[in-house]
Tab-separated table of C-alpha atoms in Angstrom:
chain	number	residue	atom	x	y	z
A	1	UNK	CA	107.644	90.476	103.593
A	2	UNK	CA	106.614	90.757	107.272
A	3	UNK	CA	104.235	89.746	109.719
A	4	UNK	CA	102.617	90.726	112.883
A	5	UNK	CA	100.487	88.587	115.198
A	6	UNK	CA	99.077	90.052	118.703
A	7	UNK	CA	96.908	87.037	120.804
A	8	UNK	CA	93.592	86.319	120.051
A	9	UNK	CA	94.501	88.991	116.142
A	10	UNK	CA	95.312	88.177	113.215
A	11	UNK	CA	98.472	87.526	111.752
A	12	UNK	CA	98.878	89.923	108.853
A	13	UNK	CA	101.247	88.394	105.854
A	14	UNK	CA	101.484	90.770	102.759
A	15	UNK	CA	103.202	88.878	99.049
A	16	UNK	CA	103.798	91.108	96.391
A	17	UNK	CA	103.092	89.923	92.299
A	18	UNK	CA	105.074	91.655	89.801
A	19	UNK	CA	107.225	91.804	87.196
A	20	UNK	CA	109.812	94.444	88.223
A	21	UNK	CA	111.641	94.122	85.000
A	22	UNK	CA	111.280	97.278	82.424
A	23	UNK	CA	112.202	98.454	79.301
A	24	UNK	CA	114.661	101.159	78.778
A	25	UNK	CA	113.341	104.251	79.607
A	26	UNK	CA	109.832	103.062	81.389
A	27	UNK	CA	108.315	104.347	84.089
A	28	UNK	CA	104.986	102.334	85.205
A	29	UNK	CA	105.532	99.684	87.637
A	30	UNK	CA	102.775	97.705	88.439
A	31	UNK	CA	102.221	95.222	91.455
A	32	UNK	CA	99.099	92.938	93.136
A	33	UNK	CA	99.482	93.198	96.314
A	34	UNK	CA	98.116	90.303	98.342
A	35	UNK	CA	97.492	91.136	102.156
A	36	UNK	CA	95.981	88.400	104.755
A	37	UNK	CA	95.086	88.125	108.459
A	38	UNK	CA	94.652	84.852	109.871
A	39	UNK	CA	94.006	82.988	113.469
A	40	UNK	CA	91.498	86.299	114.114
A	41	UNK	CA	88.150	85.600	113.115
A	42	UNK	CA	85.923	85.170	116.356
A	43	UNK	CA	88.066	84.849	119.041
A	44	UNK	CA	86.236	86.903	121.385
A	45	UNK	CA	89.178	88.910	122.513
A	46	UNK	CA	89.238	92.572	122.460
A	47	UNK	CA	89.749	94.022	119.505
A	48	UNK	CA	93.184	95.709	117.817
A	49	UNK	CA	91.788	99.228	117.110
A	50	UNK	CA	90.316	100.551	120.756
A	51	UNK	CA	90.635	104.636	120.474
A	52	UNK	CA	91.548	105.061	124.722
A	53	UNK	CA	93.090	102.382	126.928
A	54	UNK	CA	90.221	100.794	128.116
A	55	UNK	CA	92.538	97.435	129.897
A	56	UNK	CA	92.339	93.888	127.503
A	57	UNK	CA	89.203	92.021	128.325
A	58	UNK	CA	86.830	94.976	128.829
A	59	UNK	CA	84.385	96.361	126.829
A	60	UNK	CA	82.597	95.372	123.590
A	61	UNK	CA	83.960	93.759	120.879
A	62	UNK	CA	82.019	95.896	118.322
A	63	UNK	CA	79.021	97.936	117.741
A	64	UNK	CA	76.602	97.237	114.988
A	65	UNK	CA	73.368	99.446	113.779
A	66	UNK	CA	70.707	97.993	111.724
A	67	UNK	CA	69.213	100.883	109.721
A	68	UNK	CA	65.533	99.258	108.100
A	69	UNK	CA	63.547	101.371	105.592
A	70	UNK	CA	60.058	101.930	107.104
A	71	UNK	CA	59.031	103.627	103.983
A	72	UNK	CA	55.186	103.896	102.557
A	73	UNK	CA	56.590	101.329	99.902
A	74	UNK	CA	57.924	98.380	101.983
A	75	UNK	CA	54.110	97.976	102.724
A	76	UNK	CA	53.791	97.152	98.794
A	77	UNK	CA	53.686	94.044	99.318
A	78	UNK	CA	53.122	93.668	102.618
A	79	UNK	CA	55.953	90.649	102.427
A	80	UNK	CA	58.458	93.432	102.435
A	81	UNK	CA	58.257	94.841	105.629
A	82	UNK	CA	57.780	91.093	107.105
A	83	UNK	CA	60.752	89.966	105.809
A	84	UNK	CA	62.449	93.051	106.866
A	85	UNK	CA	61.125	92.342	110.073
A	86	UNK	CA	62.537	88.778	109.893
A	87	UNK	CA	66.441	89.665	108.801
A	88	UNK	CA	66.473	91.860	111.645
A	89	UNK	CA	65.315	89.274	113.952
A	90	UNK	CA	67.844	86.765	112.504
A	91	UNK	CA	70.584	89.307	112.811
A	92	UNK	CA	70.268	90.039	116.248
A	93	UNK	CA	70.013	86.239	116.637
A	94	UNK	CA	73.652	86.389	115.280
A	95	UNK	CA	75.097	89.215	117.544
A	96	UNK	CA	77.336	87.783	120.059
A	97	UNK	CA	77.328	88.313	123.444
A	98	UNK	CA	78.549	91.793	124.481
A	99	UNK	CA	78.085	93.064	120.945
A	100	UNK	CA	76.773	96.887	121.721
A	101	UNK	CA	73.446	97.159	118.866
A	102	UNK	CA	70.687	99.070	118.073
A	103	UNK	CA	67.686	99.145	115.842
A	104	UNK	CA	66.518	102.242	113.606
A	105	UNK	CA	63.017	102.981	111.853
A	106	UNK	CA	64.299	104.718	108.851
A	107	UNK	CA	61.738	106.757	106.893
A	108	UNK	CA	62.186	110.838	106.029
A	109	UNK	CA	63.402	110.842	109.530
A	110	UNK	CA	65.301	108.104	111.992
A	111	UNK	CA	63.880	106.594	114.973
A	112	UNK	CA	65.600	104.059	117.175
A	113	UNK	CA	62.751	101.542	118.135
A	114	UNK	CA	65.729	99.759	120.558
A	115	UNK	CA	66.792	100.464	123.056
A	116	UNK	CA	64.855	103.571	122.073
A	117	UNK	CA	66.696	105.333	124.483
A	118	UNK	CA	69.690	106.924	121.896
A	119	UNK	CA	71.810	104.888	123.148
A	120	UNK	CA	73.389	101.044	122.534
A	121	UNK	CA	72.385	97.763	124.247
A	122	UNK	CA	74.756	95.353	124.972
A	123	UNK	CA	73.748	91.882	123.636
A	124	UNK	CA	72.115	88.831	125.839
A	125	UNK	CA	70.031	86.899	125.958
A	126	UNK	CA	67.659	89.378	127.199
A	127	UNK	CA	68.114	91.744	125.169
A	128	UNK	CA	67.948	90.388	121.927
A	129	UNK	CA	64.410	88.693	123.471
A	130	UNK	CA	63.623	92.406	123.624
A	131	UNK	CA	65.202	93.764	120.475
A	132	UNK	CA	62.764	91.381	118.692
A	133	UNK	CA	59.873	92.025	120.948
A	134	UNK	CA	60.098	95.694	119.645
A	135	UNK	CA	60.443	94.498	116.071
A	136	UNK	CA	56.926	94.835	116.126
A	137	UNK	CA	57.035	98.819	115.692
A	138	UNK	CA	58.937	98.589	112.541
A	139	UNK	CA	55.911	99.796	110.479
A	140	UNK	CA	55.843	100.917	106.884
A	141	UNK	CA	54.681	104.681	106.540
A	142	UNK	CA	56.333	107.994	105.458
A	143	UNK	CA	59.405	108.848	102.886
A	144	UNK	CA	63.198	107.761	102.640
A	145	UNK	CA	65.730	110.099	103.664
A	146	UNK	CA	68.884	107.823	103.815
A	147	UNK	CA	71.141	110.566	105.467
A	148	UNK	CA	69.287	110.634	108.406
A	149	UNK	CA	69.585	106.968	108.586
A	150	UNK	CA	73.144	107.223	108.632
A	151	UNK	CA	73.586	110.219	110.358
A	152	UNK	CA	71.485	108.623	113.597
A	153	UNK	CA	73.455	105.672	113.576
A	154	UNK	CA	76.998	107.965	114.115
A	155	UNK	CA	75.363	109.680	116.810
A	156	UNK	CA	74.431	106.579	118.554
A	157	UNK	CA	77.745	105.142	117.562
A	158	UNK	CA	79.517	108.126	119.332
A	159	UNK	CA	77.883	107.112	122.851
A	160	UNK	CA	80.466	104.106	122.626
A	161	UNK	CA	83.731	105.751	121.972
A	162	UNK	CA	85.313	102.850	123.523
A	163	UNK	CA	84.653	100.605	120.659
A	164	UNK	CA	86.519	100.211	117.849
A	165	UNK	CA	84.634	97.999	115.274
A	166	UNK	CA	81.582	99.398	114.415
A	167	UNK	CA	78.883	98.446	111.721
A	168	UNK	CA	75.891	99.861	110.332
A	169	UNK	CA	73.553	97.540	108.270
A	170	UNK	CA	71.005	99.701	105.403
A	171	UNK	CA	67.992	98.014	104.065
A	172	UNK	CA	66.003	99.882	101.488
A	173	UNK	CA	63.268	99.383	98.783
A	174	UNK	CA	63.787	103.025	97.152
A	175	UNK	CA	65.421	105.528	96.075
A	176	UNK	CA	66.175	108.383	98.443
A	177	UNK	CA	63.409	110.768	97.733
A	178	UNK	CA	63.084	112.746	100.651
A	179	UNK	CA	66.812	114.591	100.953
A	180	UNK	CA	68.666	116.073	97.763
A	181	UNK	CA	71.576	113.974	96.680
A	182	UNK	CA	73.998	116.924	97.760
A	183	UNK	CA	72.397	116.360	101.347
A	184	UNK	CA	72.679	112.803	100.716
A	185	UNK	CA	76.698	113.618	99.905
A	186	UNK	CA	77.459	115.852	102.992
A	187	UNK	CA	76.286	113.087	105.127
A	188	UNK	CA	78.216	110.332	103.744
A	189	UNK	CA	81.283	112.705	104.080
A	190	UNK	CA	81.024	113.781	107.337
A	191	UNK	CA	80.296	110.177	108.822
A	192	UNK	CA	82.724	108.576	105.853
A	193	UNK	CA	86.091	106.991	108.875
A	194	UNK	CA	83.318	106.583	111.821
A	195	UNK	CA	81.684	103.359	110.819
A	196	UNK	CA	81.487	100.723	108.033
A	197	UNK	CA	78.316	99.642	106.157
A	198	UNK	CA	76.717	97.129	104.176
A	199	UNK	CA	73.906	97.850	101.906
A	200	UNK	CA	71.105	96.200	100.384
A	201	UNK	CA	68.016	97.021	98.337
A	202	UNK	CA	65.379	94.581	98.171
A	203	UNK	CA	63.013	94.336	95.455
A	204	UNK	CA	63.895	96.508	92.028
A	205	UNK	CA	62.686	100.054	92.993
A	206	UNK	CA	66.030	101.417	94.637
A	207	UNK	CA	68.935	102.942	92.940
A	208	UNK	CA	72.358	100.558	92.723
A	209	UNK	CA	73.812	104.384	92.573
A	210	UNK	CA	72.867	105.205	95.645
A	211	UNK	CA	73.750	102.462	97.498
A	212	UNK	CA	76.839	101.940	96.065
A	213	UNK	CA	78.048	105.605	96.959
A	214	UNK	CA	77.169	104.692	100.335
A	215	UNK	CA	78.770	101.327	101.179
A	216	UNK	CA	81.765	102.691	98.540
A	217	UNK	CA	82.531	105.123	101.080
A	218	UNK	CA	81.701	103.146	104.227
A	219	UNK	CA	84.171	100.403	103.006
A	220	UNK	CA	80.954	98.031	102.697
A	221	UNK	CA	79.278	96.023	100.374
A	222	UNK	CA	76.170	96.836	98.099
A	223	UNK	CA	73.982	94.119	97.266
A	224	UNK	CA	70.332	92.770	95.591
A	225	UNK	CA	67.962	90.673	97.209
A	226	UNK	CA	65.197	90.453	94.596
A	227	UNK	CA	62.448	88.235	97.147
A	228	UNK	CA	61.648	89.682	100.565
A	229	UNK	CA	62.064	85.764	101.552
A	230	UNK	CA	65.790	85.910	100.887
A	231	UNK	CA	66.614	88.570	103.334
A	232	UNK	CA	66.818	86.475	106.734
A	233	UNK	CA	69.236	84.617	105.092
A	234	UNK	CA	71.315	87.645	103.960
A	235	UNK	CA	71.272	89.185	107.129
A	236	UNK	CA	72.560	86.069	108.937
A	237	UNK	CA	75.843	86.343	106.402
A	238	UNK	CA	76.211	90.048	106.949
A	239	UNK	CA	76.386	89.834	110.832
A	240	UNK	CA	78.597	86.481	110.585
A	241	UNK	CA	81.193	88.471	108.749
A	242	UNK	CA	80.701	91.996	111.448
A	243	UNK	CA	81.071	89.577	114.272
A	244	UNK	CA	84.287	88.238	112.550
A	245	UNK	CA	86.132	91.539	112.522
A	246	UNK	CA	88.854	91.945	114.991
A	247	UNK	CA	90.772	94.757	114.168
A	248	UNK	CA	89.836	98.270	113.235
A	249	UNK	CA	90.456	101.323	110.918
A	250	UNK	CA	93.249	99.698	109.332
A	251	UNK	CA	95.143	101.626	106.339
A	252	UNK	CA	97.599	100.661	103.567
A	253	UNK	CA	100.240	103.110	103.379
A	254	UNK	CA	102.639	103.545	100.266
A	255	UNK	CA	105.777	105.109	100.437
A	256	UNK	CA	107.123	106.537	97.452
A	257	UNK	CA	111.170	107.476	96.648
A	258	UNK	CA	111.173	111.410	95.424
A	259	UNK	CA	110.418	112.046	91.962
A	260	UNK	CA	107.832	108.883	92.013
A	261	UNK	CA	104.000	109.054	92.011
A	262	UNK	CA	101.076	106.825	92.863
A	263	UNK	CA	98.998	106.432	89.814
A	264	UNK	CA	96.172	104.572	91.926
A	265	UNK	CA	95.394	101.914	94.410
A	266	UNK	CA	92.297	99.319	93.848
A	267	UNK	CA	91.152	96.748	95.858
A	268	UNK	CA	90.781	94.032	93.139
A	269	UNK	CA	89.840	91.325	95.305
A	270	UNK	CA	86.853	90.409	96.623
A	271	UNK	CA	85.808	92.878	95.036
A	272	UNK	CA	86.741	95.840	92.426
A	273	UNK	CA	86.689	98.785	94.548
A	274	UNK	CA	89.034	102.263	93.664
A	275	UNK	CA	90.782	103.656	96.800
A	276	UNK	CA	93.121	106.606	95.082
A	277	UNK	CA	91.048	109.294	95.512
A	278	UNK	CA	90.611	108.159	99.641
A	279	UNK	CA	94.647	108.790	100.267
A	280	UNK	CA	95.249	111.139	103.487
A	281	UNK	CA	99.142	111.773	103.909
A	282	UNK	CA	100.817	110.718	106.474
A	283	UNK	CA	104.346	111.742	106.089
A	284	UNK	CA	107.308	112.863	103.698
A	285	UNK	CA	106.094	110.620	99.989
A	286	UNK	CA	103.787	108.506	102.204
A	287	UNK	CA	99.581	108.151	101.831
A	288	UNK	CA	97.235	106.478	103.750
A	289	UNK	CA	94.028	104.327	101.804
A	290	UNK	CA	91.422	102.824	103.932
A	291	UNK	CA	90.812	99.441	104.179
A	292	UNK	CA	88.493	98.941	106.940
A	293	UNK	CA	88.059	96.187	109.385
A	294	UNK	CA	89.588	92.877	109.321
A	295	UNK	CA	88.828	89.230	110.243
A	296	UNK	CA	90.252	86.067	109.043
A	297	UNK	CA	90.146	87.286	105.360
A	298	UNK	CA	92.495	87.530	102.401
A	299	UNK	CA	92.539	90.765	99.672
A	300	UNK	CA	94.533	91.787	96.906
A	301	UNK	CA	95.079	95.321	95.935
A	302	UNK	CA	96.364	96.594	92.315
A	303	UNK	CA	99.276	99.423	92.979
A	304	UNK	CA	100.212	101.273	90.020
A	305	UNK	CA	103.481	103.567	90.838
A	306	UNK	CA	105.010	106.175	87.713
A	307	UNK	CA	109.067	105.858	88.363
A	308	UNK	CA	111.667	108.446	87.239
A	309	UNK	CA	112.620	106.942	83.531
A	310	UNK	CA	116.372	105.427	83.859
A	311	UNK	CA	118.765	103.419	81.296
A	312	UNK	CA	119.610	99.364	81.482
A	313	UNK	CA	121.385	98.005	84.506
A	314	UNK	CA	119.402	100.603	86.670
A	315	UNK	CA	117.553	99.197	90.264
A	316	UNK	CA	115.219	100.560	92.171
A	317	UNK	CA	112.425	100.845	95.213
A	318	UNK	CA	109.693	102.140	93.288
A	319	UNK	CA	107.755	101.321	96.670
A	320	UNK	CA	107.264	99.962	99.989
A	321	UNK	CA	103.850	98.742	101.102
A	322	UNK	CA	102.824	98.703	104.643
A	323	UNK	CA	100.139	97.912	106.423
A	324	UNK	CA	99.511	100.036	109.211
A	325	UNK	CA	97.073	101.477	112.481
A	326	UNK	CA	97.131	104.809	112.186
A	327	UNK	CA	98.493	106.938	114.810
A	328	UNK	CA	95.182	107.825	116.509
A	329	UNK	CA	94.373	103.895	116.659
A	330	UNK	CA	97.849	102.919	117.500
A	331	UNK	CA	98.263	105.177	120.941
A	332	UNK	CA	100.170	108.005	119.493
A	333	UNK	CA	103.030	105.840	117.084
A	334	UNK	CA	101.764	104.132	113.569
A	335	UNK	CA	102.092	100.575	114.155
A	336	UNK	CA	102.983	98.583	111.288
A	337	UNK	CA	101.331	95.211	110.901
A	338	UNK	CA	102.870	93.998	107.715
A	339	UNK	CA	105.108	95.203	104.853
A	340	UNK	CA	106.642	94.329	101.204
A	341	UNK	CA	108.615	95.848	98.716
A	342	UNK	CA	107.977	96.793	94.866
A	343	UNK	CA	110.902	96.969	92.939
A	344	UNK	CA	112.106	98.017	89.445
A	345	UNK	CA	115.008	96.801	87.438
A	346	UNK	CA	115.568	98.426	84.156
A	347	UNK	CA	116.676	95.821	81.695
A	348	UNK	CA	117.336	95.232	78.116
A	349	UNK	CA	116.377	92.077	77.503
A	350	UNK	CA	113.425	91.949	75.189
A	351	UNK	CA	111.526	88.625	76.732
A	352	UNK	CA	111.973	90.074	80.603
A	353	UNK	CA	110.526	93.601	80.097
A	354	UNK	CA	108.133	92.087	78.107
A	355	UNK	CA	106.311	89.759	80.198
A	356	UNK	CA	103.173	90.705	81.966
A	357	UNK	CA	103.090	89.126	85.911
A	358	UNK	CA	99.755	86.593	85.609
A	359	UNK	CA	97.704	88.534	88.575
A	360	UNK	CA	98.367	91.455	87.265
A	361	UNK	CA	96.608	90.733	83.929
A	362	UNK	CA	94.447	88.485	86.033
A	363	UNK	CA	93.033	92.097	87.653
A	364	UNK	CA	93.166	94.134	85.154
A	365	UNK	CA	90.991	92.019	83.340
A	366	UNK	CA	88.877	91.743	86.075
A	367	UNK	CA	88.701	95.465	86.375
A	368	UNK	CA	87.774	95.709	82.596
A	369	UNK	CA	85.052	92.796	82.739
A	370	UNK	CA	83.423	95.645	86.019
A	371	UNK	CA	83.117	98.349	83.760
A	372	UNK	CA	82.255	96.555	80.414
A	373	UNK	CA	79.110	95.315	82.146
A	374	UNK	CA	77.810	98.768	83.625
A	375	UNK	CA	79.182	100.476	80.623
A	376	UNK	CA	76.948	97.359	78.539
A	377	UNK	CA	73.741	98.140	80.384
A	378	UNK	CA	73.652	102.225	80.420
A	379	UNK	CA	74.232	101.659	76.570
A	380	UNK	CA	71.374	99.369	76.529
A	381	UNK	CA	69.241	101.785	79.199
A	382	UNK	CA	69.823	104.613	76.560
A	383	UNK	CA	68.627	102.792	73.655
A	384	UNK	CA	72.027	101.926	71.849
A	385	UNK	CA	72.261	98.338	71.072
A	386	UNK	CA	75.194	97.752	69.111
A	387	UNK	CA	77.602	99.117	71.569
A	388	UNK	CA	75.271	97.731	74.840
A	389	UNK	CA	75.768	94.422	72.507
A	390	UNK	CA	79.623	94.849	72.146
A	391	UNK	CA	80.057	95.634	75.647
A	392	UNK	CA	78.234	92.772	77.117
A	393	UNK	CA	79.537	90.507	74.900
A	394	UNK	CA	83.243	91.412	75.953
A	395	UNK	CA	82.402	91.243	79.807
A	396	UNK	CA	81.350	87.596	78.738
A	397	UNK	CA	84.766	86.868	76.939
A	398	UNK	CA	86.390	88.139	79.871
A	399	UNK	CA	84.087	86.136	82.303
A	400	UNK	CA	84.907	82.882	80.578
A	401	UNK	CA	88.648	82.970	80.129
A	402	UNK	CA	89.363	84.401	83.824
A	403	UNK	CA	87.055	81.499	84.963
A	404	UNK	CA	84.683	83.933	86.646
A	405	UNK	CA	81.944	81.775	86.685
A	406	UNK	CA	79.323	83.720	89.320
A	407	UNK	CA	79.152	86.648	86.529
A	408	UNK	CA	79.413	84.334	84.140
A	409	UNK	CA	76.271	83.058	84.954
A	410	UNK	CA	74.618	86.385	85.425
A	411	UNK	CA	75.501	87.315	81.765
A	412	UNK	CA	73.614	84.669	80.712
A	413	UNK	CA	70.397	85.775	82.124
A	414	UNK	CA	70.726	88.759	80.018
A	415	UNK	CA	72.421	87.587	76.840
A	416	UNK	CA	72.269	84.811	74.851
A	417	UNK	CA	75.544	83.537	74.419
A	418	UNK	CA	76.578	82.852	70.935
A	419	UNK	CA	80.542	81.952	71.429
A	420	UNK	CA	82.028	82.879	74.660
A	421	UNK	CA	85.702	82.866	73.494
A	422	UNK	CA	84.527	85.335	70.986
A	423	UNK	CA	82.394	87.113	73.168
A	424	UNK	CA	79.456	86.679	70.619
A	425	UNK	CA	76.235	87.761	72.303
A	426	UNK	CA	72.585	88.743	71.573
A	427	UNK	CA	70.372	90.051	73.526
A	428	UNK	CA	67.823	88.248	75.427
A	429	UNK	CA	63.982	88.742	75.053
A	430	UNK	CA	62.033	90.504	78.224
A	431	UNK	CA	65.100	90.069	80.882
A	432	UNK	CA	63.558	90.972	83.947
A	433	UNK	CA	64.584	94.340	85.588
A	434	UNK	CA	65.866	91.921	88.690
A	435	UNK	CA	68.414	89.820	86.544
A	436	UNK	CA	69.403	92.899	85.080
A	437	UNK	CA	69.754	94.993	88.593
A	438	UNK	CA	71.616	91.573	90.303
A	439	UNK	CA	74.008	91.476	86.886
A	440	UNK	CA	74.980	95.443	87.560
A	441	UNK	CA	74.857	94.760	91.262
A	442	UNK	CA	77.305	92.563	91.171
A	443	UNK	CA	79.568	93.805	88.295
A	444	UNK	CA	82.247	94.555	90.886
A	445	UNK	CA	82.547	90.791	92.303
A	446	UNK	CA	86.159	89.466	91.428
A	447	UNK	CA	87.505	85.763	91.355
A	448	UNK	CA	91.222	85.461	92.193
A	449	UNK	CA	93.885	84.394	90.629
A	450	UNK	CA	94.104	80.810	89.133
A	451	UNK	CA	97.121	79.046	91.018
């Protein structure tokens, strides 16, 4: 274990879960990794992350975009495209001082009502007073072409190369109508490393889909809010946690001795989100995943590794674990900010091999409560009860043993629940389409590990 503490940045700790003892002849060695950065948060110094050398103390300590869905349909009600109109204001209440922002009118095209200029303000008092004086031009008319949304907040996010941290902010009541998904899909990849983003879809006419490929890729969040009136304060928690960020584009790397392979990498805590498929490599047996930006925060990440098979009395490094700036963040050398080890220890004792480490089962179940409640309602969306039944009735079983209480609760709203041990369910009568949508929604949302 290691640490790594600049002033005014977090200190990055990393503790590794497992039980490194295996059978005779196995090869899967799994870990929870537990990374977190502490005595950040909102300092107000100058980020980790800056791409040039800009001296300490200059410049902005992030960028945000707040992308709003102008849309025909936020006018339907009318209370949409008020409340929209009040989150933004509260957001750009929240920006700190010297935060670089801008505002975007997204419809089948992108317009940036402020500065209005294509470029980004810097925050004050000023011009916040202004960014909510133009609020006023946020009107609802015309279609929803997300990738234009996104794609106008890179370009404006490119006119401030100097900043590291930067945040976009979508709002939408709709599914993306105006663009083909495979447009949808080439814009996502091309601005996928430029910016993070957190979605949300307000009301029960958008797609979770859509969203979720979005903020899945951005390293963001995807979200419901069901009443217009809940938006301000959803806004206000979005910017508090952009304005907590302190250090940039930061990637776990895994090193791997020859002959062993990375079977995958999921964040499992906050949230349930698979990073295997994002690896770029950065060396001999060594890949990169994206983790994004970093305040005072805590996450745990499930590392599966497949080992060469070996007899008893055999040791070791199935892998090392570092946290890490890349190179082109860093100034030309990876800097590492933290590291731990994964080992394995081949053994023949029965109880040892046998014995599962608690967080890993702890996030594995996790994992498995995730997909039992999307896999529950598609069944039930396509007609087939019995297995929409058996599904949601083990994502409760799960829920109530791992003490997940949040989903818990959400179940409930769309099962009646018979015996929770057993994961006896029915089926509830007329669930609204917005507990269903908030249940999916928030599928992914993890609790950790009983201490």
């Amino acid at each position: 274990m290691a640490t790594l503490a600049k002033p005014n940045l977090p200190r990055f700790n990393v503790e590794i879960f497992q039980n490194e003892y295996l059978a005779d002849g196995a090869r899967e060695v799994n870990a929870i990794v537990t990374v977190t950065a502490t005595g950040g948060g909102t300092s107000g110094g100058r980020p980790l992350g800056f791409a040039d050398a800009t001296p300490a103390g200059t410049g902005s300590a992030a960028a945000v975009v707040i992308l709003v869905d102008c849309s025909g349909s936020m006018d339907y009600p009318k209370s949409k495209i008020h409340g929209a109109r009040e989150a933004t204001a509260a957001a750009i209440d929240a920006l700190r001082d010297g935060t670089a922002f801008a505002v975007v009118a997204g419809t089948h095209e992108a317009r940036d009502i402020y500065p209005g200029d294509g470029t980004l303000a810097t925050a004050s008092a000023t011009t916040r007073g202004q960014a909510k004086e133009s609020l006023r031009r946020l009107t609802a008319a015309g279609g929803t072409a997300m990738g234009t949304w996104l794609a106008k907040a890179d370009k404006l996010f490119l006119t401030r190369r100097d900043i590291a941290i930067r945040h976009a902010v979508l709002l939408t009541d709709g599914n993306n109508e105006h663009e083909s998904a495979e447009d949808l899909a080439r814009t996502i990849e091309l601005v996928t490393g430029h910016f993070t983003a957190d979605c949300r879809g307000v009301g029960t006419d958008w797609r979770i889909d859509e969203l979720r490929r979005i903020s899945s890729a951005l390293l963001g969040t995807t979200d419901i809010v069901a009443e217009p009136s809940g938006l301000a304060e959803d806004f206000r928690s979005m910017m508090a946690g952009a304005m907590g960020k302190q250090v940039a584009d930061v990637a776990l790397r895994i090193w791997t001795p020859a002959n062993a392979t990375v079977r995958f990498v999921k964040q499992v805590a906050p949230a349930v989100e698979d990073l295997t498929s994002r690896r770029t490599e950065a060396g001999p047996r060594a890949g990169d995943y994206p983790t994004g930006s970093w305040g005072d925060e805590s996450r745990d990440y499930h590392v599966c590794v497949e080992v060469p098979a070996a007899s008893v009395g055999n040791e070791m490094l199935a892998a090392r674990i570092s946290l890490v700036l890349p190179d082109q963040v860093a100034g030309g050398t990876p800097e590492v900010l933290t590291q731990g080890l994964v080992k394995a220890v081949w053994t023949d004792d029965l109880a040892s091999s046998t014995r599962i480490s608690p967080q890993v089962a702890h996030y594995t179940g996790q994992a498995e409560l995730a997909s039992s409640i999307q896999e529950g309602l598609e069944a039930h969306r396509a007609g087939d009860v019995d297995r929409a039944t058996a599904k949601l009735g083990a994502a409760v079983r799960i829920a109530h043993a791992t003490g997940n209480e949040g989903t818990y609760k959400l179940l409930q709203k769309v099962v009646d629940v018979v015996d929770p041990k057993e994961g006896t369910v029915r089926f509830r009568k007329n669930v609204s389409e917005a507990d269903s949508m908030t249940l999916e929604t928030r599928s992914t949302k993890t609790v950790r590990v009983k201490k």
